[in-house]
């Protein structure tokens, strides 16, 4: 199966790492699933190299809107969550 959405947690990356890692991650997903993908990152700004989540999703997955760190201040500062609003009415 080729997933529409994949969530990864505890990536421990910093903002500076994304320029290198994001294209590599997208290349892996695009090649493996033969479709274009996008990503949304949540990164810890409170502590370097701590926690972090990412959602990798197909461009055709029906994602209407995304967000990060919307639960509380700890969630925002530690990169604990990402949110995807889907066209089918589900929020994940």
Short mmCIF file of N, CA and C in Angstrom, two decimals:
data_model
loop_
_atom_site.label_atom_id
_atom_site.label_comp_id
_atom_site.label_asym_id
_atom_site.label_seq_id
_atom_site.Cartn_x
_atom_site.Cartn_y
_atom_site.Cartn_z
N UNK A 1 0.83 -1.18 0.00
CA UNK A 1 0.00 0.00 0.00
C UNK A 1 0.87 1.25 0.00
N UNK A 2 0.36 2.30 -0.56
CA UNK A 2 1.03 3.58 -0.58
C UNK A 2 0.22 4.55 0.28
N UNK A 3 0.76 4.95 1.42
CA UNK A 3 -0.02 5.79 2.34
C UNK A 3 -0.27 7.18 1.77
N UNK A 4 -1.44 7.74 2.11
CA UNK A 4 -1.73 9.13 1.77
C UNK A 4 -1.03 10.08 2.73
N UNK A 5 -0.97 9.68 4.01
CA UNK A 5 -0.36 10.52 5.05
C UNK A 5 0.50 9.65 5.94
N UNK A 6 1.70 10.11 6.24
CA UNK A 6 2.61 9.42 7.16
C UNK A 6 3.06 10.42 8.21
N UNK A 7 2.93 10.03 9.48
CA UNK A 7 3.41 10.87 10.57
C UNK A 7 4.65 10.26 11.19
N UNK A 8 5.64 11.09 11.46
CA UNK A 8 6.85 10.66 12.16
C UNK A 8 7.01 11.54 13.40
N UNK A 9 7.43 10.94 14.48
CA UNK A 9 7.64 11.74 15.68
C UNK A 9 9.03 11.51 16.25
N UNK A 10 9.42 12.43 17.10
CA UNK A 10 10.75 12.39 17.73
C UNK A 10 11.86 12.47 16.69
N UNK A 11 11.71 13.33 15.68
CA UNK A 11 12.75 13.45 14.66
C UNK A 11 13.97 14.23 15.16
N UNK A 12 13.81 15.05 16.16
CA UNK A 12 14.90 15.78 16.84
C UNK A 12 15.70 16.72 15.93
N UNK A 13 15.12 17.13 14.82
CA UNK A 13 15.80 18.05 13.91
C UNK A 13 15.64 19.50 14.36
N UNK A 14 16.53 20.33 13.89
CA UNK A 14 16.46 21.76 14.11
C UNK A 14 16.14 22.44 12.79
N UNK A 15 15.68 23.67 12.86
CA UNK A 15 15.32 24.42 11.66
C UNK A 15 16.45 24.41 10.62
N UNK A 16 17.68 24.53 11.08
CA UNK A 16 18.84 24.57 10.17
C UNK A 16 19.01 23.26 9.38
N UNK A 17 18.50 22.14 9.91
CA UNK A 17 18.63 20.84 9.23
C UNK A 17 17.67 20.68 8.07
N UNK A 18 16.59 21.45 8.04
CA UNK A 18 15.51 21.20 7.09
C UNK A 18 15.90 21.44 5.64
N UNK A 19 16.77 22.40 5.38
CA UNK A 19 17.17 22.67 3.99
C UNK A 19 17.78 21.45 3.34
N UNK A 20 18.48 20.65 4.12
CA UNK A 20 19.11 19.43 3.59
C UNK A 20 18.16 18.23 3.67
N UNK A 21 17.48 18.08 4.79
CA UNK A 21 16.69 16.88 5.03
C UNK A 21 15.38 16.85 4.25
N UNK A 22 14.69 17.98 4.16
CA UNK A 22 13.37 17.98 3.51
C UNK A 22 13.42 17.50 2.06
N UNK A 23 14.31 18.01 1.21
CA UNK A 23 14.35 17.49 -0.17
C UNK A 23 14.67 15.99 -0.23
N UNK A 24 15.53 15.52 0.66
CA UNK A 24 15.87 14.10 0.68
C UNK A 24 14.67 13.26 1.09
N UNK A 25 13.94 13.72 2.12
CA UNK A 25 12.75 13.01 2.58
C UNK A 25 11.69 12.96 1.49
N UNK A 26 11.45 14.10 0.84
CA UNK A 26 10.47 14.14 -0.24
C UNK A 26 10.87 13.25 -1.41
N UNK A 27 12.14 13.20 -1.72
CA UNK A 27 12.61 12.35 -2.81
C UNK A 27 12.31 10.87 -2.51
N UNK A 28 12.55 10.46 -1.27
CA UNK A 28 12.27 9.07 -0.87
C UNK A 28 10.79 8.76 -1.05
N UNK A 29 9.92 9.62 -0.52
CA UNK A 29 8.48 9.38 -0.63
C UNK A 29 8.00 9.48 -2.07
N UNK A 30 8.46 10.47 -2.81
CA UNK A 30 8.02 10.63 -4.19
C UNK A 30 8.40 9.43 -5.05
N UNK A 31 9.61 8.94 -4.84
CA UNK A 31 10.08 7.79 -5.61
C UNK A 31 9.35 6.51 -5.20
N UNK A 32 9.21 6.29 -3.90
CA UNK A 32 8.59 5.05 -3.41
C UNK A 32 7.11 4.99 -3.74
N UNK A 33 6.43 6.10 -3.66
CA UNK A 33 4.98 6.12 -3.86
C UNK A 33 4.56 6.63 -5.23
N UNK A 34 5.52 7.04 -6.04
CA UNK A 34 5.27 7.53 -7.39
C UNK A 34 4.18 8.60 -7.41
N UNK A 35 4.33 9.56 -6.52
CA UNK A 35 3.39 10.68 -6.42
C UNK A 35 4.12 11.85 -5.76
N UNK A 36 3.61 13.05 -5.95
CA UNK A 36 4.21 14.22 -5.31
C UNK A 36 3.74 14.34 -3.87
N UNK A 37 4.67 14.66 -2.97
CA UNK A 37 4.36 14.80 -1.55
C UNK A 37 4.73 16.18 -1.03
N UNK A 38 4.14 16.51 0.10
CA UNK A 38 4.44 17.74 0.83
C UNK A 38 4.69 17.37 2.28
N UNK A 39 5.26 18.33 3.03
CA UNK A 39 5.53 18.07 4.44
C UNK A 39 5.14 19.28 5.29
N UNK A 40 4.83 19.01 6.54
CA UNK A 40 4.63 20.05 7.54
C UNK A 40 5.44 19.61 8.77
N UNK A 41 6.31 20.50 9.24
CA UNK A 41 7.23 20.20 10.33
C UNK A 41 6.81 20.93 11.61
N UNK A 42 6.96 20.27 12.74
CA UNK A 42 6.91 20.90 14.05
C UNK A 42 8.28 20.65 14.68
N UNK A 43 8.93 21.73 15.08
CA UNK A 43 10.31 21.65 15.57
C UNK A 43 10.40 22.27 16.95
N UNK A 44 11.17 21.65 17.82
CA UNK A 44 11.38 22.19 19.15
C UNK A 44 12.23 23.46 19.08
N UNK A 45 11.67 24.53 19.60
CA UNK A 45 12.44 25.77 19.73
C UNK A 45 12.90 25.96 21.17
N UNK A 46 12.35 25.16 22.08
CA UNK A 46 12.70 25.25 23.50
C UNK A 46 14.06 24.61 23.78
N UNK A 47 14.31 23.47 23.12
CA UNK A 47 15.57 22.75 23.32
C UNK A 47 16.05 22.23 21.96
N UNK A 48 17.29 22.48 21.65
CA UNK A 48 17.85 21.99 20.39
C UNK A 48 17.96 20.46 20.41
N UNK A 49 17.59 19.86 19.28
CA UNK A 49 17.70 18.41 19.16
C UNK A 49 16.74 17.64 20.05
N UNK A 50 15.58 18.24 20.34
CA UNK A 50 14.61 17.63 21.25
C UNK A 50 13.27 17.50 20.54
N UNK A 51 12.66 16.37 20.62
CA UNK A 51 11.33 16.06 20.10
C UNK A 51 11.16 16.45 18.64
N UNK A 52 9.95 16.78 18.23
CA UNK A 52 9.64 17.16 16.86
C UNK A 52 8.78 16.13 16.16
N UNK A 53 7.83 16.62 15.35
CA UNK A 53 6.97 15.76 14.55
C UNK A 53 6.92 16.29 13.12
N UNK A 54 6.58 15.40 12.20
CA UNK A 54 6.44 15.78 10.80
C UNK A 54 5.33 14.94 10.17
N UNK A 55 4.56 15.56 9.30
CA UNK A 55 3.58 14.84 8.49
C UNK A 55 4.04 14.94 7.04
N UNK A 56 4.13 13.80 6.38
CA UNK A 56 4.43 13.73 4.96
C UNK A 56 3.14 13.26 4.29
N UNK A 57 2.65 14.04 3.33
CA UNK A 57 1.37 13.68 2.73
C UNK A 57 1.38 13.88 1.22
N UNK A 58 0.60 13.05 0.55
CA UNK A 58 0.45 13.15 -0.90
C UNK A 58 -0.22 14.47 -1.23
N UNK A 59 0.23 15.09 -2.28
CA UNK A 59 -0.42 16.33 -2.73
C UNK A 59 -1.89 16.09 -3.05
N UNK A 60 -2.21 14.86 -3.45
CA UNK A 60 -3.59 14.50 -3.81
C UNK A 60 -4.41 13.98 -2.62
N UNK A 61 -3.89 14.11 -1.40
CA UNK A 61 -4.56 13.56 -0.22
C UNK A 61 -5.73 14.40 0.27
N UNK A 62 -5.95 15.56 -0.31
CA UNK A 62 -7.07 16.39 0.10
C UNK A 62 -6.81 17.21 1.35
N UNK A 63 -5.56 17.57 1.58
CA UNK A 63 -5.22 18.40 2.73
C UNK A 63 -5.55 19.85 2.37
N UNK A 64 -6.47 20.45 3.15
CA UNK A 64 -6.91 21.81 2.89
C UNK A 64 -6.10 22.84 3.67
N UNK A 65 -5.67 22.45 4.88
CA UNK A 65 -5.01 23.40 5.78
C UNK A 65 -4.12 22.62 6.74
N UNK A 66 -3.04 23.25 7.19
CA UNK A 66 -2.14 22.62 8.16
C UNK A 66 -1.84 23.59 9.29
N UNK A 67 -1.37 23.05 10.40
CA UNK A 67 -0.95 23.88 11.51
C UNK A 67 0.00 23.11 12.41
N UNK A 68 0.71 23.82 13.26
CA UNK A 68 1.63 23.19 14.21
C UNK A 68 1.48 23.84 15.58
N UNK A 69 1.72 23.05 16.62
CA UNK A 69 1.79 23.57 17.98
C UNK A 69 0.57 24.31 18.48
N UNK A 70 -0.61 23.79 18.21
CA UNK A 70 -1.83 24.50 18.56
C UNK A 70 -2.48 24.04 19.86
N UNK A 71 -1.88 23.08 20.56
CA UNK A 71 -2.49 22.56 21.79
C UNK A 71 -2.25 23.50 22.96
N UNK A 72 -0.99 23.84 23.19
CA UNK A 72 -0.64 24.76 24.27
C UNK A 72 0.78 25.27 24.05
N UNK A 73 1.30 26.07 24.98
CA UNK A 73 2.64 26.64 24.82
C UNK A 73 3.73 25.58 24.78
N UNK A 74 3.59 24.53 25.60
CA UNK A 74 4.59 23.46 25.62
C UNK A 74 4.60 22.76 24.26
N UNK A 75 3.42 22.47 23.74
CA UNK A 75 3.29 21.83 22.43
C UNK A 75 3.98 22.68 21.36
N UNK A 76 3.71 23.96 21.35
CA UNK A 76 4.31 24.86 20.36
C UNK A 76 5.83 24.92 20.51
N UNK A 77 6.32 25.11 21.72
CA UNK A 77 7.75 25.28 21.97
C UNK A 77 8.55 23.99 21.77
N UNK A 78 7.91 22.84 21.97
CA UNK A 78 8.63 21.57 21.86
C UNK A 78 8.34 20.82 20.55
N UNK A 79 7.56 21.39 19.66
CA UNK A 79 7.29 20.74 18.37
C UNK A 79 6.56 19.44 18.50
N UNK A 80 5.55 19.40 19.35
CA UNK A 80 4.86 18.15 19.68
C UNK A 80 3.76 17.72 18.71
N UNK A 81 3.19 18.65 17.93
CA UNK A 81 2.07 18.22 17.09
C UNK A 81 2.00 18.99 15.78
N UNK A 82 1.44 18.31 14.78
CA UNK A 82 1.07 18.91 13.51
C UNK A 82 -0.41 18.59 13.30
N UNK A 83 -1.10 19.45 12.57
CA UNK A 83 -2.52 19.26 12.28
C UNK A 83 -2.75 19.34 10.78
N UNK A 84 -3.58 18.45 10.26
CA UNK A 84 -3.99 18.47 8.86
C UNK A 84 -5.52 18.49 8.83
N UNK A 85 -6.11 19.46 8.16
CA UNK A 85 -7.55 19.48 7.90
C UNK A 85 -7.77 18.88 6.51
N UNK A 86 -8.56 17.83 6.45
CA UNK A 86 -8.77 17.11 5.19
C UNK A 86 -10.10 17.51 4.53
N UNK A 87 -10.15 17.39 3.23
CA UNK A 87 -11.35 17.75 2.47
C UNK A 87 -12.57 16.93 2.88
N UNK A 88 -12.35 15.74 3.40
CA UNK A 88 -13.47 14.87 3.82
C UNK A 88 -14.08 15.33 5.14
N UNK A 89 -13.52 16.37 5.76
CA UNK A 89 -14.06 16.89 7.01
C UNK A 89 -13.35 16.39 8.26
N UNK A 90 -12.36 15.54 8.11
CA UNK A 90 -11.60 15.01 9.25
C UNK A 90 -10.39 15.89 9.50
N UNK A 91 -10.09 16.09 10.79
CA UNK A 91 -8.86 16.76 11.20
C UNK A 91 -7.98 15.74 11.89
N UNK A 92 -6.75 15.63 11.45
CA UNK A 92 -5.78 14.70 12.07
C UNK A 92 -4.57 15.46 12.53
#
